[in-house]
């Protein structure tokens, strides 16, 4: 790692609160959404008090928290789909009642796969495939305390599935999916190596979650008795501008209802209909 590079810099207590400042919660029990925040309120709003004392911020999540919260659920869904498909194919050839995809996902978390297969009264060859698929889903949905254990479960679920890949391929798939947000940043997040002195384990600025903090509750000094947050650093201008630009882009697209689009097209079609 290049120790001379950092996205953030130290900031003097004499410098006023500005866009790009990094805030740290005083409360050590603050949630991951409130532990570290990046100020996105514009400098001109601070200068002319347009913000009315409300400082708008986005959370800076540790890389582990971000991957655990945002990426792992998507990987679970991707890995569960072929198992659900396999179960649907097996059940379609049996006398078992029709079972929806949602129920097939939930069932293994409520009962042991062996018990489920017995209840379905499947043929021996099909029962083993079904049991493997249910077991894979059960392991996929099993909760873990940390990202490392979650990754192990994601690999194990693939290896125990109805059509297991080689272990190296199972590991590669999980790693590649978790590395994507770093190498191919999503539109609503940006990776940062460091957000302040000693905070260099890797973070993701998540742009869809907004927090507001009252300005009087922010201390510009290292500590303050009545403060809820203390400012610990300021992002370099280039990264502040990049983050704010991405933040704006997230909320620019506005989807409109299908009914509106149908009526709009109807009005367009009607236009000029009386012309001969």
CSV table of C-alpha atoms in Angstrom, one decimal, residues 9-243:
chain,number,residue,atom,x,y,z
A,9,UNK,CA,-6.5,14.9,5.2
A,10,UNK,CA,-6.3,16.4,8.6
A,11,UNK,CA,-8.3,19.5,9.3
A,12,UNK,CA,-7.7,22.3,11.7
A,13,UNK,CA,-10.2,23.1,14.5
A,14,UNK,CA,-10.2,26.7,13.1
A,15,UNK,CA,-11.6,25.6,9.8
A,16,UNK,CA,-15.4,25.8,9.6
A,17,UNK,CA,-17.6,22.8,8.9
A,18,UNK,CA,-17.7,22.1,5.2
A,19,UNK,CA,-18.8,19.6,2.5
A,20,UNK,CA,-16.5,16.6,2.6
A,21,UNK,CA,-15.9,16.6,6.3
A,22,UNK,CA,-15.8,13.2,8.0
A,23,UNK,CA,-17.7,12.9,11.3
A,24,UNK,CA,-17.3,10.2,13.9
A,25,UNK,CA,-20.0,9.4,16.4
A,26,UNK,CA,-19.2,10.0,20.1
A,27,UNK,CA,-21.4,7.0,21.1
A,28,UNK,CA,-19.3,3.8,20.7
A,29,UNK,CA,-22.5,1.8,20.3
A,30,UNK,CA,-23.7,3.9,17.3
A,31,UNK,CA,-25.0,1.7,14.4
A,32,UNK,CA,-23.0,1.2,11.3
A,33,UNK,CA,-25.2,3.7,9.5
A,34,UNK,CA,-24.3,6.4,12.0
A,35,UNK,CA,-20.7,5.5,13.1
A,36,UNK,CA,-18.9,7.5,10.5
A,37,UNK,CA,-20.6,10.1,8.2
A,38,UNK,CA,-19.6,12.2,5.3
A,39,UNK,CA,-21.0,15.7,5.1
A,40,UNK,CA,-22.7,16.5,1.7
A,41,UNK,CA,-24.3,19.8,2.5
A,42,UNK,CA,-23.0,22.4,0.1
A,43,UNK,CA,-20.5,25.0,1.3
A,44,UNK,CA,-22.7,27.8,0.1
A,45,UNK,CA,-25.5,26.4,2.3
A,46,UNK,CA,-23.2,26.6,5.3
A,47,UNK,CA,-22.1,30.1,4.3
A,48,UNK,CA,-25.6,31.5,4.0
A,49,UNK,CA,-27.2,29.2,6.6
A,50,UNK,CA,-29.6,27.8,4.0
A,51,UNK,CA,-29.4,24.4,5.7
A,52,UNK,CA,-31.2,25.7,8.8
A,53,UNK,CA,-28.8,23.9,11.0
A,54,UNK,CA,-29.5,20.5,9.5
A,55,UNK,CA,-26.3,18.9,8.2
A,56,UNK,CA,-27.0,16.2,5.5
A,57,UNK,CA,-24.6,13.2,5.5
A,58,UNK,CA,-24.1,9.8,4.0
A,59,UNK,CA,-22.7,6.8,5.9
A,60,UNK,CA,-19.1,5.6,5.5
A,61,UNK,CA,-19.4,1.8,6.1
A,62,UNK,CA,-16.5,-0.5,6.8
A,63,UNK,CA,-15.9,-2.7,3.8
A,64,UNK,CA,-17.0,-5.7,5.8
A,65,UNK,CA,-20.3,-4.1,6.9
A,66,UNK,CA,-21.0,-3.0,3.3
A,67,UNK,CA,-20.3,-6.3,1.7
A,68,UNK,CA,-22.2,-8.1,4.4
A,69,UNK,CA,-25.2,-5.8,4.1
A,70,UNK,CA,-25.3,-5.1,0.4
A,71,UNK,CA,-23.5,-7.8,-1.5
A,72,UNK,CA,-24.0,-11.1,0.4
A,73,UNK,CA,-27.8,-11.1,0.1
A,74,UNK,CA,-27.4,-10.8,-3.7
A,75,UNK,CA,-24.9,-13.7,-3.8
A,76,UNK,CA,-27.3,-15.8,-1.7
A,77,UNK,CA,-30.1,-15.2,-4.2
A,78,UNK,CA,-27.8,-16.0,-7.2
A,79,UNK,CA,-26.6,-19.3,-5.6
A,80,UNK,CA,-30.1,-20.3,-4.5
A,81,UNK,CA,-31.8,-19.9,-7.9
A,82,UNK,CA,-30.3,-23.1,-9.4
A,83,UNK,CA,-31.2,-25.1,-6.3
A,84,UNK,CA,-34.8,-23.9,-6.4
A,85,UNK,CA,-35.0,-24.7,-10.1
A,86,UNK,CA,-33.6,-28.2,-9.4
A,87,UNK,CA,-36.3,-28.7,-6.7
A,88,UNK,CA,-39.1,-27.5,-9.1
A,89,UNK,CA,-38.0,-30.0,-11.7
A,90,UNK,CA,-37.9,-32.9,-9.2
A,91,UNK,CA,-41.3,-32.0,-7.7
A,92,UNK,CA,-42.9,-31.7,-11.2
A,93,UNK,CA,-42.2,-35.4,-11.8
A,94,UNK,CA,-43.6,-36.4,-8.4
A,95,UNK,CA,-47.0,-36.6,-6.8
A,96,UNK,CA,-46.0,-33.9,-4.3
A,97,UNK,CA,-48.3,-30.8,-4.1
A,98,UNK,CA,-47.4,-27.6,-5.9
A,99,UNK,CA,-44.9,-25.6,-3.8
A,100,UNK,CA,-43.9,-22.0,-4.7
A,101,UNK,CA,-40.3,-20.7,-5.0
A,102,UNK,CA,-40.6,-18.6,-1.8
A,103,UNK,CA,-41.7,-21.6,0.2
A,104,UNK,CA,-38.9,-23.7,-1.2
A,105,UNK,CA,-36.5,-21.0,0.1
A,106,UNK,CA,-38.0,-20.7,3.5
A,107,UNK,CA,-38.7,-24.4,4.3
A,108,UNK,CA,-35.1,-25.6,4.9
A,109,UNK,CA,-34.6,-22.9,7.6
A,110,UNK,CA,-37.6,-24.3,9.4
A,111,UNK,CA,-37.1,-28.1,9.1
A,112,UNK,CA,-34.2,-30.4,8.5
A,113,UNK,CA,-33.8,-31.3,4.8
A,114,UNK,CA,-34.1,-35.0,5.6
A,115,UNK,CA,-37.5,-34.5,7.2
A,116,UNK,CA,-38.7,-32.4,4.2
A,117,UNK,CA,-37.7,-35.1,1.7
A,118,UNK,CA,-39.4,-37.8,3.7
A,119,UNK,CA,-42.6,-35.7,3.8
A,120,UNK,CA,-42.5,-35.3,0.0
A,121,UNK,CA,-42.2,-39.1,-0.4
A,122,UNK,CA,-39.8,-38.9,-3.4
A,123,UNK,CA,-38.1,-41.7,-5.2
A,124,UNK,CA,-34.6,-42.6,-3.8
A,125,UNK,CA,-32.6,-41.1,-6.7
A,126,UNK,CA,-34.6,-37.9,-6.7
A,127,UNK,CA,-34.7,-37.7,-2.9
A,128,UNK,CA,-31.0,-37.5,-2.6
A,129,UNK,CA,-30.9,-34.6,-5.2
A,130,UNK,CA,-33.7,-32.8,-3.4
A,131,UNK,CA,-32.0,-33.3,0.0
A,132,UNK,CA,-28.8,-31.8,-1.4
A,133,UNK,CA,-30.6,-28.8,-2.9
A,134,UNK,CA,-32.5,-28.2,0.4
A,135,UNK,CA,-29.3,-28.5,2.4
A,136,UNK,CA,-27.5,-26.0,0.1
A,137,UNK,CA,-30.4,-23.5,0.6
A,138,UNK,CA,-30.3,-24.1,4.4
A,139,UNK,CA,-26.6,-23.3,4.5
A,140,UNK,CA,-26.9,-20.3,2.2
A,141,UNK,CA,-29.5,-18.7,4.5
A,142,UNK,CA,-27.6,-19.6,7.7
A,143,UNK,CA,-26.5,-16.4,9.6
A,144,UNK,CA,-22.9,-15.9,10.5
A,145,UNK,CA,-21.2,-13.3,12.8
A,146,UNK,CA,-18.6,-12.1,10.3
A,147,UNK,CA,-17.8,-11.9,6.6
A,148,UNK,CA,-15.1,-14.6,6.7
A,149,UNK,CA,-17.6,-17.2,8.1
A,150,UNK,CA,-20.2,-16.1,5.7
A,151,UNK,CA,-17.8,-16.7,2.8
A,152,UNK,CA,-17.1,-20.1,4.1
A,153,UNK,CA,-20.8,-20.9,4.2
A,154,UNK,CA,-21.3,-19.6,0.7
A,155,UNK,CA,-18.6,-22.0,-0.6
A,156,UNK,CA,-19.9,-24.9,1.5
A,157,UNK,CA,-23.4,-24.4,0.1
A,158,UNK,CA,-22.1,-24.8,-3.4
A,159,UNK,CA,-20.2,-27.9,-2.6
A,160,UNK,CA,-23.1,-29.7,-1.0
A,161,UNK,CA,-25.6,-28.7,-3.7
A,162,UNK,CA,-27.3,-31.0,-6.2
A,163,UNK,CA,-24.7,-30.3,-8.9
A,164,UNK,CA,-21.6,-29.2,-7.0
A,165,UNK,CA,-18.7,-27.4,-8.7
A,166,UNK,CA,-15.1,-28.0,-8.0
A,167,UNK,CA,-14.0,-26.3,-4.7
A,168,UNK,CA,-11.6,-23.9,-6.5
A,169,UNK,CA,-14.5,-22.7,-8.7
A,170,UNK,CA,-16.8,-22.3,-5.7
A,171,UNK,CA,-14.2,-20.2,-3.9
A,172,UNK,CA,-13.5,-18.2,-7.1
A,173,UNK,CA,-17.2,-17.4,-7.6
A,174,UNK,CA,-17.6,-16.0,-4.1
A,175,UNK,CA,-14.4,-14.0,-4.2
A,176,UNK,CA,-15.2,-12.5,-7.6
A,177,UNK,CA,-18.7,-11.4,-6.5
A,178,UNK,CA,-17.3,-9.8,-3.4
A,179,UNK,CA,-14.5,-8.1,-5.3
A,180,UNK,CA,-16.8,-6.5,-7.9
A,181,UNK,CA,-17.7,-3.4,-5.8
A,182,UNK,CA,-14.0,-2.6,-5.6
A,183,UNK,CA,-13.1,-3.1,-9.3
A,184,UNK,CA,-16.5,-2.3,-10.8
A,185,UNK,CA,-18.0,0.3,-8.4
A,186,UNK,CA,-21.8,0.4,-8.3
A,187,UNK,CA,-23.6,3.6,-9.0
A,188,UNK,CA,-24.6,4.1,-5.4
A,189,UNK,CA,-21.3,3.4,-3.6
A,190,UNK,CA,-17.6,4.3,-3.8
A,191,UNK,CA,-14.7,2.6,-2.1
A,192,UNK,CA,-12.3,4.6,0.0
A,193,UNK,CA,-9.0,3.2,1.5
A,194,UNK,CA,-8.9,5.6,4.4
A,195,UNK,CA,-11.3,8.1,6.0
A,196,UNK,CA,-9.0,9.5,8.8
A,197,UNK,CA,-6.0,8.9,10.9
A,198,UNK,CA,-5.9,5.2,11.9
A,199,UNK,CA,-9.1,4.4,9.9
A,200,UNK,CA,-7.5,2.7,6.9
A,201,UNK,CA,-9.1,-0.7,6.8
A,202,UNK,CA,-11.2,0.2,3.8
A,203,UNK,CA,-14.7,1.8,3.6
A,204,UNK,CA,-17.6,2.3,1.2
A,205,UNK,CA,-19.5,5.5,1.0
A,206,UNK,CA,-23.1,4.4,0.6
A,207,UNK,CA,-25.1,7.0,-1.2
A,208,UNK,CA,-28.7,5.8,-0.9
A,209,UNK,CA,-28.8,6.2,2.9
A,210,UNK,CA,-29.1,9.8,4.3
A,211,UNK,CA,-28.6,10.9,7.8
A,212,UNK,CA,-29.2,14.4,9.2
A,213,UNK,CA,-27.3,15.8,12.2
A,214,UNK,CA,-27.9,19.1,14.0
A,215,UNK,CA,-24.9,21.3,13.4
A,216,UNK,CA,-24.7,22.3,17.2
A,217,UNK,CA,-24.2,18.6,17.9
A,218,UNK,CA,-21.0,18.5,15.8
A,219,UNK,CA,-17.7,19.3,17.6
A,220,UNK,CA,-14.9,20.6,15.4
A,221,UNK,CA,-12.4,19.8,18.2
A,222,UNK,CA,-11.2,16.3,19.1
A,223,UNK,CA,-13.8,16.1,21.9
A,224,UNK,CA,-16.7,18.0,23.3
A,225,UNK,CA,-18.9,17.1,26.2
A,226,UNK,CA,-22.3,17.8,24.6
A,227,UNK,CA,-21.5,16.7,21.1
A,228,UNK,CA,-23.0,13.7,19.3
A,229,UNK,CA,-20.3,13.8,16.6
A,230,UNK,CA,-16.7,15.0,16.3
A,231,UNK,CA,-15.1,16.0,13.0
A,232,UNK,CA,-12.0,13.8,12.4
A,233,UNK,CA,-10.9,14.7,8.9
A,234,UNK,CA,-11.8,16.2,5.5
A,235,UNK,CA,-11.8,14.4,2.2
A,236,UNK,CA,-9.5,15.7,-0.5
A,237,UNK,CA,-11.4,17.9,-2.9
A,238,UNK,CA,-11.3,15.5,-5.9
A,239,UNK,CA,-12.9,12.7,-3.8
A,240,UNK,CA,-15.4,15.1,-2.3
A,241,UNK,CA,-16.5,16.2,-5.7
A,242,UNK,CA,-16.6,12.7,-7.1
A,243,UNK,CA,-18.8,11.5,-4.1
